[in-house]
Coordinates of C-alpha atoms in Angstrom, one line a residue:
Chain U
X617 CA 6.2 20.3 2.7
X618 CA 5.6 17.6 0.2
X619 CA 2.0 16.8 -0.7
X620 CA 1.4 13.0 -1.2
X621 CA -1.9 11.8 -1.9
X622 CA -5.7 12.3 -0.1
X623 CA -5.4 10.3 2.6
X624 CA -8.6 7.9 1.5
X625 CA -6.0 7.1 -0.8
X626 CA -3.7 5.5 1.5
X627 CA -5.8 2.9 3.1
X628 CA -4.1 0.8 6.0
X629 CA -1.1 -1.7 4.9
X630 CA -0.7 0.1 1.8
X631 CA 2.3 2.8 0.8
X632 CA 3.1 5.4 -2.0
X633 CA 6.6 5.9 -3.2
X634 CA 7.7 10.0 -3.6
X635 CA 10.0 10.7 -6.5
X636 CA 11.6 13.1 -4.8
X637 CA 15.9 13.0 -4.8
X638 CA 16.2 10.7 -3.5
X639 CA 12.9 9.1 -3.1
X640 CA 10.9 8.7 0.3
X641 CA 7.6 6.1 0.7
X642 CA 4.9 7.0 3.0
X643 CA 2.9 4.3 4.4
X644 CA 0.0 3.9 6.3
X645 CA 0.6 1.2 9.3
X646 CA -2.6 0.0 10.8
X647 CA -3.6 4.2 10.7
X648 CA -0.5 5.9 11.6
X649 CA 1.2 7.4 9.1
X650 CA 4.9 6.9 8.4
X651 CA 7.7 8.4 6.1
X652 CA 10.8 6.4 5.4
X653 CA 13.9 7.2 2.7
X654 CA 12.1 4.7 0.4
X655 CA 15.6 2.6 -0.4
X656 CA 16.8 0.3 1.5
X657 CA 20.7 0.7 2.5
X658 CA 21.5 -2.7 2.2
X659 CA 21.0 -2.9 -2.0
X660 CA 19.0 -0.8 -4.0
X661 CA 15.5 -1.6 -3.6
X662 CA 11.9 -0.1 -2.8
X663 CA 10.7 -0.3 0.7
X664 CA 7.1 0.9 -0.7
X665 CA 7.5 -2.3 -2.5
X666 CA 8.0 -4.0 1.0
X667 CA 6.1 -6.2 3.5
X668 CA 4.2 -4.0 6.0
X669 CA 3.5 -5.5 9.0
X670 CA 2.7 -3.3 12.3
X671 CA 5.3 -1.1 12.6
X672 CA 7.9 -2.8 10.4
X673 CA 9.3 -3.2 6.8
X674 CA 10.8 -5.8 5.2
X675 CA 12.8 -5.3 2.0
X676 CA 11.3 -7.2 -1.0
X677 CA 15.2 -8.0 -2.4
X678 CA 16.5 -9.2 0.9
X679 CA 14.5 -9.4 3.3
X680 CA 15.9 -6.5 5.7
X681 CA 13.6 -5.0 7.7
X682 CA 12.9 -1.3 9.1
X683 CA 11.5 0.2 12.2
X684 CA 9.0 2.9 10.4
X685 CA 8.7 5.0 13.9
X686 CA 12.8 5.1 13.9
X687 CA 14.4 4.1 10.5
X688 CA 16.6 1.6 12.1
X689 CA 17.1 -1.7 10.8
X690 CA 15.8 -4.3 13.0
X691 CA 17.6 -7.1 10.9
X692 CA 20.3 -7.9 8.9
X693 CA 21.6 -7.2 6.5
X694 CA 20.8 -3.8 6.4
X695 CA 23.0 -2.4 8.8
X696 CA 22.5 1.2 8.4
X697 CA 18.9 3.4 9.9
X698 CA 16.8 5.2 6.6
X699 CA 16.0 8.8 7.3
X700 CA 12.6 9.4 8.9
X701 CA 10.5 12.2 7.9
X702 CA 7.3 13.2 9.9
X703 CA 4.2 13.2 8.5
X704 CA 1.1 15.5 8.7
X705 CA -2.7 15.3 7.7
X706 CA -4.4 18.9 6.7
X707 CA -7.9 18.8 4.9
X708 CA -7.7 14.8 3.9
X709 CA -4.2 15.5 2.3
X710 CA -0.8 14.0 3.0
X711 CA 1.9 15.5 3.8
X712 CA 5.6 14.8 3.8
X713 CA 8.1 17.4 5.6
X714 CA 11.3 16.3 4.7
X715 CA 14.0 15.8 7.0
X716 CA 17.3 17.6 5.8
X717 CA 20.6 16.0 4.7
X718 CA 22.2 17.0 8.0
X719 CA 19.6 15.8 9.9
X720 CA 20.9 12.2 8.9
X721 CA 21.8 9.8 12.0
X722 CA 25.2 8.1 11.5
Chain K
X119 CA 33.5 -26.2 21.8
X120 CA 36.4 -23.7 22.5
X121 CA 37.8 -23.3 19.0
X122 CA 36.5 -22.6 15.6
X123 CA 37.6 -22.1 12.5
X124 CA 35.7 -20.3 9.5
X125 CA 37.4 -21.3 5.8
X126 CA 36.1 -18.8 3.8
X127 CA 35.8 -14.6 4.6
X128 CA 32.6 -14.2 2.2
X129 CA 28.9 -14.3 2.5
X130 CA 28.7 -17.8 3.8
X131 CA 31.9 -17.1 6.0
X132 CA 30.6 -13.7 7.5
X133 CA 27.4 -14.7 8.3
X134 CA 28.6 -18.4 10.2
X135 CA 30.6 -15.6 12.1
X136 CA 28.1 -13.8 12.8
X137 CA 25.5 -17.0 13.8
X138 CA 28.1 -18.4 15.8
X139 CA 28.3 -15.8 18.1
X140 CA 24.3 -15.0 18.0
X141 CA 23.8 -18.4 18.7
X142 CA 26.1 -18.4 22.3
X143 CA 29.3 -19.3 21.2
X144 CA 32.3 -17.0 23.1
X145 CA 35.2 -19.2 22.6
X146 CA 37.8 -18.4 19.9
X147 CA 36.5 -17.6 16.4
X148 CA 39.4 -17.6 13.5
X149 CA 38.4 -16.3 10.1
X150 CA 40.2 -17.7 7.0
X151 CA 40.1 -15.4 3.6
X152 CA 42.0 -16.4 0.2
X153 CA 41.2 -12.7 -0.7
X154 CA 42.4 -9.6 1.0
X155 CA 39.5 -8.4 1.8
X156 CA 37.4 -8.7 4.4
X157 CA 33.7 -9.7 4.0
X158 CA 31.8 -7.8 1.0
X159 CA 28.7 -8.4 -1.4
X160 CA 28.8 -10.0 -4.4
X161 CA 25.7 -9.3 -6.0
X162 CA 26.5 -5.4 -7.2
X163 CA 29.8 -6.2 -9.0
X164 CA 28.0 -7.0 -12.3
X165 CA 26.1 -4.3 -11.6
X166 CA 25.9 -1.3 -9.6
X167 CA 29.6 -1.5 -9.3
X168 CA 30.4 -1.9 -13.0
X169 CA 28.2 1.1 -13.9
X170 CA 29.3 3.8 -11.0
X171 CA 31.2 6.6 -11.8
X172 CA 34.4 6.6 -10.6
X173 CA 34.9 8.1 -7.1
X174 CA 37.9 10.6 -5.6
X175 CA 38.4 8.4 -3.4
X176 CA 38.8 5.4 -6.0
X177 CA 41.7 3.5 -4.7
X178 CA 39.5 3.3 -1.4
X179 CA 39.2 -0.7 -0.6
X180 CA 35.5 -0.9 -1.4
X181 CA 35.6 -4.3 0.7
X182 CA 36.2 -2.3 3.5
X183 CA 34.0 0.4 3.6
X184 CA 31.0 1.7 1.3
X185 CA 28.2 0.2 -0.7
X186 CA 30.1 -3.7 -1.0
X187 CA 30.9 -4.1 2.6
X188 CA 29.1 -6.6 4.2
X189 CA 30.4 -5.7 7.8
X190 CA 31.7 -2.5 10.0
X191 CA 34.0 -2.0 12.4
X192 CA 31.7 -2.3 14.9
X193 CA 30.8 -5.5 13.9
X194 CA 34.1 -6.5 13.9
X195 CA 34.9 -5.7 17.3
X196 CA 31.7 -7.7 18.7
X197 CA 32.6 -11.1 16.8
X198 CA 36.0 -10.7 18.0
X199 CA 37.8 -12.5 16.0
X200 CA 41.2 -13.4 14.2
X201 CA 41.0 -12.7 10.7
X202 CA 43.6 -14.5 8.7
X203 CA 43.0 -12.7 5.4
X204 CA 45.0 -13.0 1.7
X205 CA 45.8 -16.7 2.8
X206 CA 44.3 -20.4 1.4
X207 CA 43.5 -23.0 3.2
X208 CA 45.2 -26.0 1.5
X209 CA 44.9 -29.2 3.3
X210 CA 42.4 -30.4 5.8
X211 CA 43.2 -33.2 8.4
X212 CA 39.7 -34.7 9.5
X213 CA 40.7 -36.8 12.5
X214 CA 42.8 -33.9 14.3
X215 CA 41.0 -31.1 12.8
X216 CA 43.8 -29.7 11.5
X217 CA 43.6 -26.9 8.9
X218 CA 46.9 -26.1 7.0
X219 CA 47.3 -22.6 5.3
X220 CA 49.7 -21.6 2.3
X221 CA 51.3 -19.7 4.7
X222 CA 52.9 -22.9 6.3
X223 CA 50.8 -22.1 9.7
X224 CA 48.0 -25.4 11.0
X225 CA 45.2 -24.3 12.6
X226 CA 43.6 -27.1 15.2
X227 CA 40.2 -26.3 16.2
X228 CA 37.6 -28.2 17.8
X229 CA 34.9 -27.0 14.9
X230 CA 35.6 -26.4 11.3
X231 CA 33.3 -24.5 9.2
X232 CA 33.9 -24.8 5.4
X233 CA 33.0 -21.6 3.2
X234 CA 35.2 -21.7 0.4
X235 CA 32.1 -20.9 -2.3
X236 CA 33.4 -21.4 -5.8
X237 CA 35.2 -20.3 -8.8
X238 CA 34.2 -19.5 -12.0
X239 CA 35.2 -22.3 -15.1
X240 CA 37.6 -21.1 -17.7
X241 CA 37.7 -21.8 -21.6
X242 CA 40.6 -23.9 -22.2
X243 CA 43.5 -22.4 -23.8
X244 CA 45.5 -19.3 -22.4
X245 CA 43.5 -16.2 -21.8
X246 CA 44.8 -13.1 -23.1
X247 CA 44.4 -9.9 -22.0
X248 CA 41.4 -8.4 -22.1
X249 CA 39.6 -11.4 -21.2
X250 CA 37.6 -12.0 -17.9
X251 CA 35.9 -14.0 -15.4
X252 CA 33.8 -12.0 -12.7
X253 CA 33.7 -13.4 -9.4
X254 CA 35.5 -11.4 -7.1
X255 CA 36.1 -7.7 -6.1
X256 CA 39.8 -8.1 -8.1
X257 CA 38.0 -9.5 -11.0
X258 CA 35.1 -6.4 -11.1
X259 CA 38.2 -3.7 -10.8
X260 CA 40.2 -5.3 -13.8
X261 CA 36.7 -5.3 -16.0
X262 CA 36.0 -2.5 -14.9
X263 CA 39.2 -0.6 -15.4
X264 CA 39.2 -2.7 -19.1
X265 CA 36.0 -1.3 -20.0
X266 CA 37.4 2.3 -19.1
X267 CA 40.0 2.5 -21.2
X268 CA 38.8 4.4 -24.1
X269 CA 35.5 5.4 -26.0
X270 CA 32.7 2.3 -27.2
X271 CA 34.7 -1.4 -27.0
X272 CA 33.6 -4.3 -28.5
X273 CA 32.5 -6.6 -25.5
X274 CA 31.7 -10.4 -26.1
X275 CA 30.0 -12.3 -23.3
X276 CA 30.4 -15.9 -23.2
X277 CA 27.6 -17.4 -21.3
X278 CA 24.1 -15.8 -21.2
X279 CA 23.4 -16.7 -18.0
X280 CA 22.5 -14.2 -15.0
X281 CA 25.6 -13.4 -14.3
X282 CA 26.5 -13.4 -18.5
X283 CA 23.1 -11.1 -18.9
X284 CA 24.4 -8.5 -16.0
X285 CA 27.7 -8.1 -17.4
X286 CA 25.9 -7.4 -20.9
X287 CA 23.4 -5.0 -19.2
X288 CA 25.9 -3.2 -17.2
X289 CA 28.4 -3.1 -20.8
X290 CA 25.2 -1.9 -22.5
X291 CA 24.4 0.9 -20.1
X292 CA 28.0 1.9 -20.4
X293 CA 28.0 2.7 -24.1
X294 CA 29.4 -0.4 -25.4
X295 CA 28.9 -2.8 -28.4
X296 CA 27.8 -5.7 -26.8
X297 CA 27.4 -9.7 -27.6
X298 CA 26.4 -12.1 -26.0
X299 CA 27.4 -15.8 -26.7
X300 CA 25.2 -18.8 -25.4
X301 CA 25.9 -22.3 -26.3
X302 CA 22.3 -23.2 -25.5
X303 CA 19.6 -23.0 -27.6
X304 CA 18.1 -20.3 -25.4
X305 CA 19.7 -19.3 -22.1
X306 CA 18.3 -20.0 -18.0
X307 CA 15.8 -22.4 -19.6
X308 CA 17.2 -24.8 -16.7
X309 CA 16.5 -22.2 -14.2
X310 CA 13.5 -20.6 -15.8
X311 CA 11.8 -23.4 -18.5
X312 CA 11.2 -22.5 -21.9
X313 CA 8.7 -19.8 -22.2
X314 CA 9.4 -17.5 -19.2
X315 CA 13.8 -17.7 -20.4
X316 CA 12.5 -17.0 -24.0
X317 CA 11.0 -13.9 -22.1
X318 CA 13.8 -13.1 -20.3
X319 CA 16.2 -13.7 -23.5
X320 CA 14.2 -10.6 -24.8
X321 CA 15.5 -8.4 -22.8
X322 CA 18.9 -8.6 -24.8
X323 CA 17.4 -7.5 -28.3
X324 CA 15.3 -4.6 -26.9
X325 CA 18.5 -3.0 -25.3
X326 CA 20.5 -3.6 -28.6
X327 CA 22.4 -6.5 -27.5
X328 CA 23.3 -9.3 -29.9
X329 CA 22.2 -12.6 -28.6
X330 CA 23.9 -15.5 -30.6
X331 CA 22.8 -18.9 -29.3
X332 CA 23.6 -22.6 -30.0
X333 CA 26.9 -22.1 -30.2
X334 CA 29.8 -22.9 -28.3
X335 CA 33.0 -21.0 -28.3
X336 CA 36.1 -22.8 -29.7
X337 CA 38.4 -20.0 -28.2
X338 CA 39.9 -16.5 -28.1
X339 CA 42.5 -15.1 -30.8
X340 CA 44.8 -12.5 -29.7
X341 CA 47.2 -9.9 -31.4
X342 CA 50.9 -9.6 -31.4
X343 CA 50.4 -7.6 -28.4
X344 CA 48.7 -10.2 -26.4
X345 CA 45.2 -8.6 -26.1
X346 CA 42.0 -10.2 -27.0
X347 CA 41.2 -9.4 -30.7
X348 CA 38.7 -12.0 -31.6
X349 CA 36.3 -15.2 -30.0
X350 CA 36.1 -17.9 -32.7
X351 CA 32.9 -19.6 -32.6
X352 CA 32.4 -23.3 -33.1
X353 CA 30.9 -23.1 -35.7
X354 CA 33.7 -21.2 -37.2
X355 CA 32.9 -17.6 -36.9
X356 CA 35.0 -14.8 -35.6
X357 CA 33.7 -12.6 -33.2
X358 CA 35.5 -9.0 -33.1
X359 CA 36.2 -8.3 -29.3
X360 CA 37.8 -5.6 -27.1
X361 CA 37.5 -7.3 -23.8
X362 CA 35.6 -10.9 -23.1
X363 CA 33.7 -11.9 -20.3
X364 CA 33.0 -15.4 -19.9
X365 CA 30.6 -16.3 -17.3
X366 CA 30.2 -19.9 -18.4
X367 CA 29.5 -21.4 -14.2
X368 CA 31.5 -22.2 -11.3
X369 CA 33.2 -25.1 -9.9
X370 CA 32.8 -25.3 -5.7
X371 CA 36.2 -24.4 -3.8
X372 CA 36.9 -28.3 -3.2
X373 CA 40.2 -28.9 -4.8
X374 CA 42.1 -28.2 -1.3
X375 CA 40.0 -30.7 0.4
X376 CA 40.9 -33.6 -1.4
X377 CA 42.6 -36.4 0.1
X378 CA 40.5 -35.0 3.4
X379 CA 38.6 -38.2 3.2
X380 CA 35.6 -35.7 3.3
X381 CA 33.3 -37.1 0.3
X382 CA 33.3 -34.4 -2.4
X383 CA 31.3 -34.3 -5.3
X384 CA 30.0 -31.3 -6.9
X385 CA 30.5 -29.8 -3.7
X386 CA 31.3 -31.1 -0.2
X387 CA 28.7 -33.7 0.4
X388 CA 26.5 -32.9 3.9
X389 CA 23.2 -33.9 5.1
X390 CA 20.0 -31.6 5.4
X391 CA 21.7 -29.7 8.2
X392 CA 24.9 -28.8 6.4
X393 CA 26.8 -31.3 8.5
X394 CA 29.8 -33.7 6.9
X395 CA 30.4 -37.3 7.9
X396 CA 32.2 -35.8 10.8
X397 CA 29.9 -34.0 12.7
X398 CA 33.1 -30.9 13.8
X399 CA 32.8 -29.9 10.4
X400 CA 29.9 -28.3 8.7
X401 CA 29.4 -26.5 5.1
X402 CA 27.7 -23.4 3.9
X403 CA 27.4 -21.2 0.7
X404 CA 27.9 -22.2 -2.9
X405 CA 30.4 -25.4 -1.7
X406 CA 27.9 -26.7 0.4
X407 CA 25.9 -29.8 -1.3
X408 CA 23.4 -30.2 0.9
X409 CA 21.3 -32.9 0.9
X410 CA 21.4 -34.0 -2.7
X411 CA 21.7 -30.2 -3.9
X412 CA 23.9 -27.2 -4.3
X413 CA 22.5 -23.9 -5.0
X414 CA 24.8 -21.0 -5.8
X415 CA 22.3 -17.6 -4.4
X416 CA 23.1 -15.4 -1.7
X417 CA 20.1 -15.9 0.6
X418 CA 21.0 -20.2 0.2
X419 CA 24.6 -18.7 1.6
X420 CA 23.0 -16.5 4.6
X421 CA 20.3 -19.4 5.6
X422 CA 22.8 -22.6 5.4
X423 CA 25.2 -20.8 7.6
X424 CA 22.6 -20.1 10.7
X425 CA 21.7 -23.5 10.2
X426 CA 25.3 -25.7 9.5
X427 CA 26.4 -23.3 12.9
X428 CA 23.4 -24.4 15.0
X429 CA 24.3 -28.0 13.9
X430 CA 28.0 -27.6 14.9
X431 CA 27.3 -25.9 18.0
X432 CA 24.9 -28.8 19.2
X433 CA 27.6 -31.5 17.9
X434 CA 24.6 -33.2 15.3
X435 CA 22.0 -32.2 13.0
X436 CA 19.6 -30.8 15.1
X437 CA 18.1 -29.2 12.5
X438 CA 17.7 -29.1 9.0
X439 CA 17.7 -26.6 6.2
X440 CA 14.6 -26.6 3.9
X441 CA 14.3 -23.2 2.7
X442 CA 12.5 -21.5 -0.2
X443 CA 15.3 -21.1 -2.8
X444 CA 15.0 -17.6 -4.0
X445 CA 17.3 -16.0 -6.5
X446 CA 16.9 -12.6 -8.3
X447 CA 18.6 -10.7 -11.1
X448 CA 19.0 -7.0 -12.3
X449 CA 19.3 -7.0 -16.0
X450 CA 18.4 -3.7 -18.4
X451 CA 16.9 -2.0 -15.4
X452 CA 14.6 -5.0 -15.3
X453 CA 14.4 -6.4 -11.9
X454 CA 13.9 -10.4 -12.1
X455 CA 12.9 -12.6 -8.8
X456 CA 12.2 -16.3 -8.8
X457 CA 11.5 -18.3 -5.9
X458 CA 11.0 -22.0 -5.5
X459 CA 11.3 -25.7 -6.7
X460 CA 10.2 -25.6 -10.4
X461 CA 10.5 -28.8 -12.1
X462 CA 10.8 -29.6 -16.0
X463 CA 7.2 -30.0 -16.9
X464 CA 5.8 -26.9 -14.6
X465 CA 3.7 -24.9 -16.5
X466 CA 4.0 -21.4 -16.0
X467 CA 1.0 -18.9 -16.0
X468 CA 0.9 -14.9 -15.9
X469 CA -1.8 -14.0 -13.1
X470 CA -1.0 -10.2 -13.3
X471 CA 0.9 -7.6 -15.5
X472 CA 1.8 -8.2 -19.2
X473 CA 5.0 -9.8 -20.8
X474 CA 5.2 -6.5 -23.4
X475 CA 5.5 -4.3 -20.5
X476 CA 8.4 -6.2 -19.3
X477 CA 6.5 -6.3 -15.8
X478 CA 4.5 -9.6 -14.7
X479 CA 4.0 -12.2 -12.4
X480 CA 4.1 -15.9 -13.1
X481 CA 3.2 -19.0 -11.1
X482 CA 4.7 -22.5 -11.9
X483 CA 2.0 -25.5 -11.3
X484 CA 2.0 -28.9 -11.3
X485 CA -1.3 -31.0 -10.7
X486 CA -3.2 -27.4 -9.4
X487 CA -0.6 -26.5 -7.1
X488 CA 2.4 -24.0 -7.1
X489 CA 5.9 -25.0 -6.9
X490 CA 7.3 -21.6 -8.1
X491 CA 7.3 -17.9 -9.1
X492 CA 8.8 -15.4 -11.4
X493 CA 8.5 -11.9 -11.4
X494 CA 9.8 -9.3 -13.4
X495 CA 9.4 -5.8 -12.0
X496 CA 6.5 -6.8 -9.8
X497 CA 8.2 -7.1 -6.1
X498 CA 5.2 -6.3 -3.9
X499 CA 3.1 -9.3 -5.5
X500 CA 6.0 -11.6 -5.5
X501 CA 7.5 -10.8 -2.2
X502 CA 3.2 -11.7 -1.3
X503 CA 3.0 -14.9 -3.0
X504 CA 7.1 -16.1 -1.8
X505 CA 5.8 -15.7 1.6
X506 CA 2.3 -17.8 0.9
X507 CA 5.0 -20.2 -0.9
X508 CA 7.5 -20.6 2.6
X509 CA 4.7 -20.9 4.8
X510 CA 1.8 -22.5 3.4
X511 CA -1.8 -21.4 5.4
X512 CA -2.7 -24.8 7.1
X513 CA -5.5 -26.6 5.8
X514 CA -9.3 -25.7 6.5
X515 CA -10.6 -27.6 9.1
X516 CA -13.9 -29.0 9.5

């Protein structure tokens, strides 16, 4: 369990990035909370950096975009999903509960 | 249409593929490649792929599978296609449509789609070993395996351009003694105007990378044992090298298409959708001149190919291709976007970050309005403002 920020901290559209290995952003979409692998398997880039709009992420290099909710890409040219992680709220914290390696879809 | 025929198994290539079929089309598909590999990304060989560690597995065709691959077998199988790979196209007959292959083979197809990009320009005079253009997967391995052949070389890049300030970035990171060589007075002031390339040129010095400019290069000296030893300037000075780079441009993939009757130029001449004179064949990618223009970035090669299929498919120009350019650059772990139309005379402003931290964001204006934007590690703002920039908020009303 990986604490991220107070939750009045992560207002709506916005996201924080995790330097974790290897890195995970957390956003807040419209209220729901959403952890991602924060770079994008197309070409190294930061999907906290990205658009947010509903559900959906677009990469700020190339314009791929995620599905938050699933990690799949929903566009080219990412081709492959990023690893979800859920996401829980205890006393006005964040917290990220990383999903393990093996975990990964193919 | 029941036939058509992709010339060119890159970017550009893949992704007419790919619009062809997204776009309706099931009737046969032929992909043409001069290289033996099938679709991968250009972008990462300055970079990412200079700078990796080598793998076990390094012998692996990185075309095929991992980071550079641009398609999977999966993919493959929908687009269903022939894939005519390790061959040039060498001759096109307009009236019957006919393309001929250096394999001695014609292909006749009802639509032709022309993604040959372009190749990088050479100094004159013989090029020793040692020396290097980067361009393609073959040309990364053999820099790449140069640059691995012992402890610190000295590395000379000609050209200080994007693709000259990679290469110098990547040599950097590696451990090596780098130079670069610009004949300019300061390089990407046509891309980026004075001020913002005098800001980018920076980036050399504070990674302890020699930046000699205003010079051109009068060639290379080798040693008895036909490696690069030396570039001699214009000016008369000898550089000591190890390996060269020289990423002085490109030249668009034309030379097989002349005599075609096609009209050539800088590119193969099309209108605003990417269509020829004959409205069967269509261009994308860096060989495309489109409508007055040729721009030489990956998300140019991606957009004119959705469009130049679209065109084809509907036998005119049904529509046109008028997108944001947008380039970007990784150089000294500096991440550099630009979007837009700047034009000599644009003034450039910083509306957030600082040029010392090597992380702002500029606009370009002319007469109050903006025309273009730079960032350097800012991409949230940037990708913001690019999208204000594509699609302008109508007007008030009222």
């Amino acid at each position: 369990m990986i604490p991220v920020c107070h939750l009045a901290d992560l207002p709506a559209g916005e996201s924080v990035r995790l330097d974790t290995t290897p890195p995970i952003a957390v956003f807040n979409a419209d209220g729901e909370l959403y952890a991602i692998d924060d770079t994008c398997t197309h070409q190294d880039a930061s999907l906290a950096d990205g658009w947010l709009e509903g559900c959906l992420v677009e990469c700020p290099l190339h314009a791929a975009s995620f599905d938050l909710r699933t990690g799949a890409p929903t566009c080219l040219p990412a081709r492959r999903p990023v690893r979800t992680h859920p996401v829980t709220v205890e006393d006005g914290m964040v917290y990220v509960h990383r999903t393990a390696e093996e975990d990964t879809a193919a | 249409m029941k036939s058509v025929t992709v010339i060119g198994a890159s970017l550009a290539g893949l992704y007419a593929a790919r619009a062809l079929r997204a776009q309706g089309y099931d009737g046969r598909l032929t992909i043409v490649g001069a290289e033996p590999h099938r679709p991968y990304d250009r972008p990462p060989l300055s970079k990412e792929f200079l700078t990796a560690p080598a793998t076990a597995d390094g012998d692996a065709d990185p075309a095929a599978e991992g980071p550079l691959a641009l398609t999977d077998a999966e993919e493959l199988a929908g687009l269903d296609a022939e894939w005519i790979l390790g061959t040039r196209a060498t001759a096109l007959d307009t009236r019957h449509r006919a393309v001929r292959l250096d394999t001695g083979r014609t292909l006749t197809t009802d639509g032709i789609v022309l993604a040959t990009g372009a190749a990088p320009r050479r100094l004159p005079g013989p090029a020793p070993d040692g020396s290097h253009t980067l361009r393609t997967l073959d040309d990364a391995r053999a820099l790449r395996a140069d640059l691995a052949r012992g402890g610190p070389a000295r590395v000379v890049v000609i050209g200080g351009g994007f693709i000259g300030a990679e290469v110098a970035a990547s040599c950097a990171a590696l451990g090596h003694r780098v130079a670069v060589v610009e004949a300019a007075p300061l390089p990407l002031v046509p891309q980026l105007g004075e001020s913002m390339a005098e800001l980018c040129a920076r980036l050399h010095g504070d990674h302890g990378v020699a930046l000699l400019t205003g010079t051109g290069v009068r060639g290379l000296r080798a040693g008895g044992d036909g490696r690069v030893t030396a570039v001699e300037l214009a000016d008369g000075r000898l550089l000591s090298a190890d390996v060269v780079v020289t990423g002085i441009g490109v030249r668009p993939a034309t030379d097989w298409l002349e005599g075609s009757g096609l009209p050539l130029g800088d590119g193969v001449r099309c209108d605003a959708g990417c269509v020829t004179p004959i409205p069967a064949i269509v261009a994308a990618g860096d060989v495309a001149h489109v409508a007055g223009a040729r721009a030489e970035h990956w998300t140019s090669a991606t957009e004119q190919a959705a469009t130049a299929v679209h065109n084809l498919l509907a036998g005119r120009t049904a529509r046109t291709h008028r997108a944001l350019p947008y380039f970007w650059s990784d150089q000294y772990g500096v991440r550099i976007q630009f979007a837009g139309r700047r034009r000599p005379g644009d003034v450039p402003r910083i509306v957030e970050g600082s040029p010392d931290d090597r992380s702002f964001l500029a606009r370009y204006e002319r007469d109050g309005r903006t025309t273009a934007l730079l960032a350097l590690n800012r991409p949230r703002p940037f990708m913001r403002l690019r999208r204000e920039l594509a699609h302008p908020s109508p007007a008030p009303t009222g």
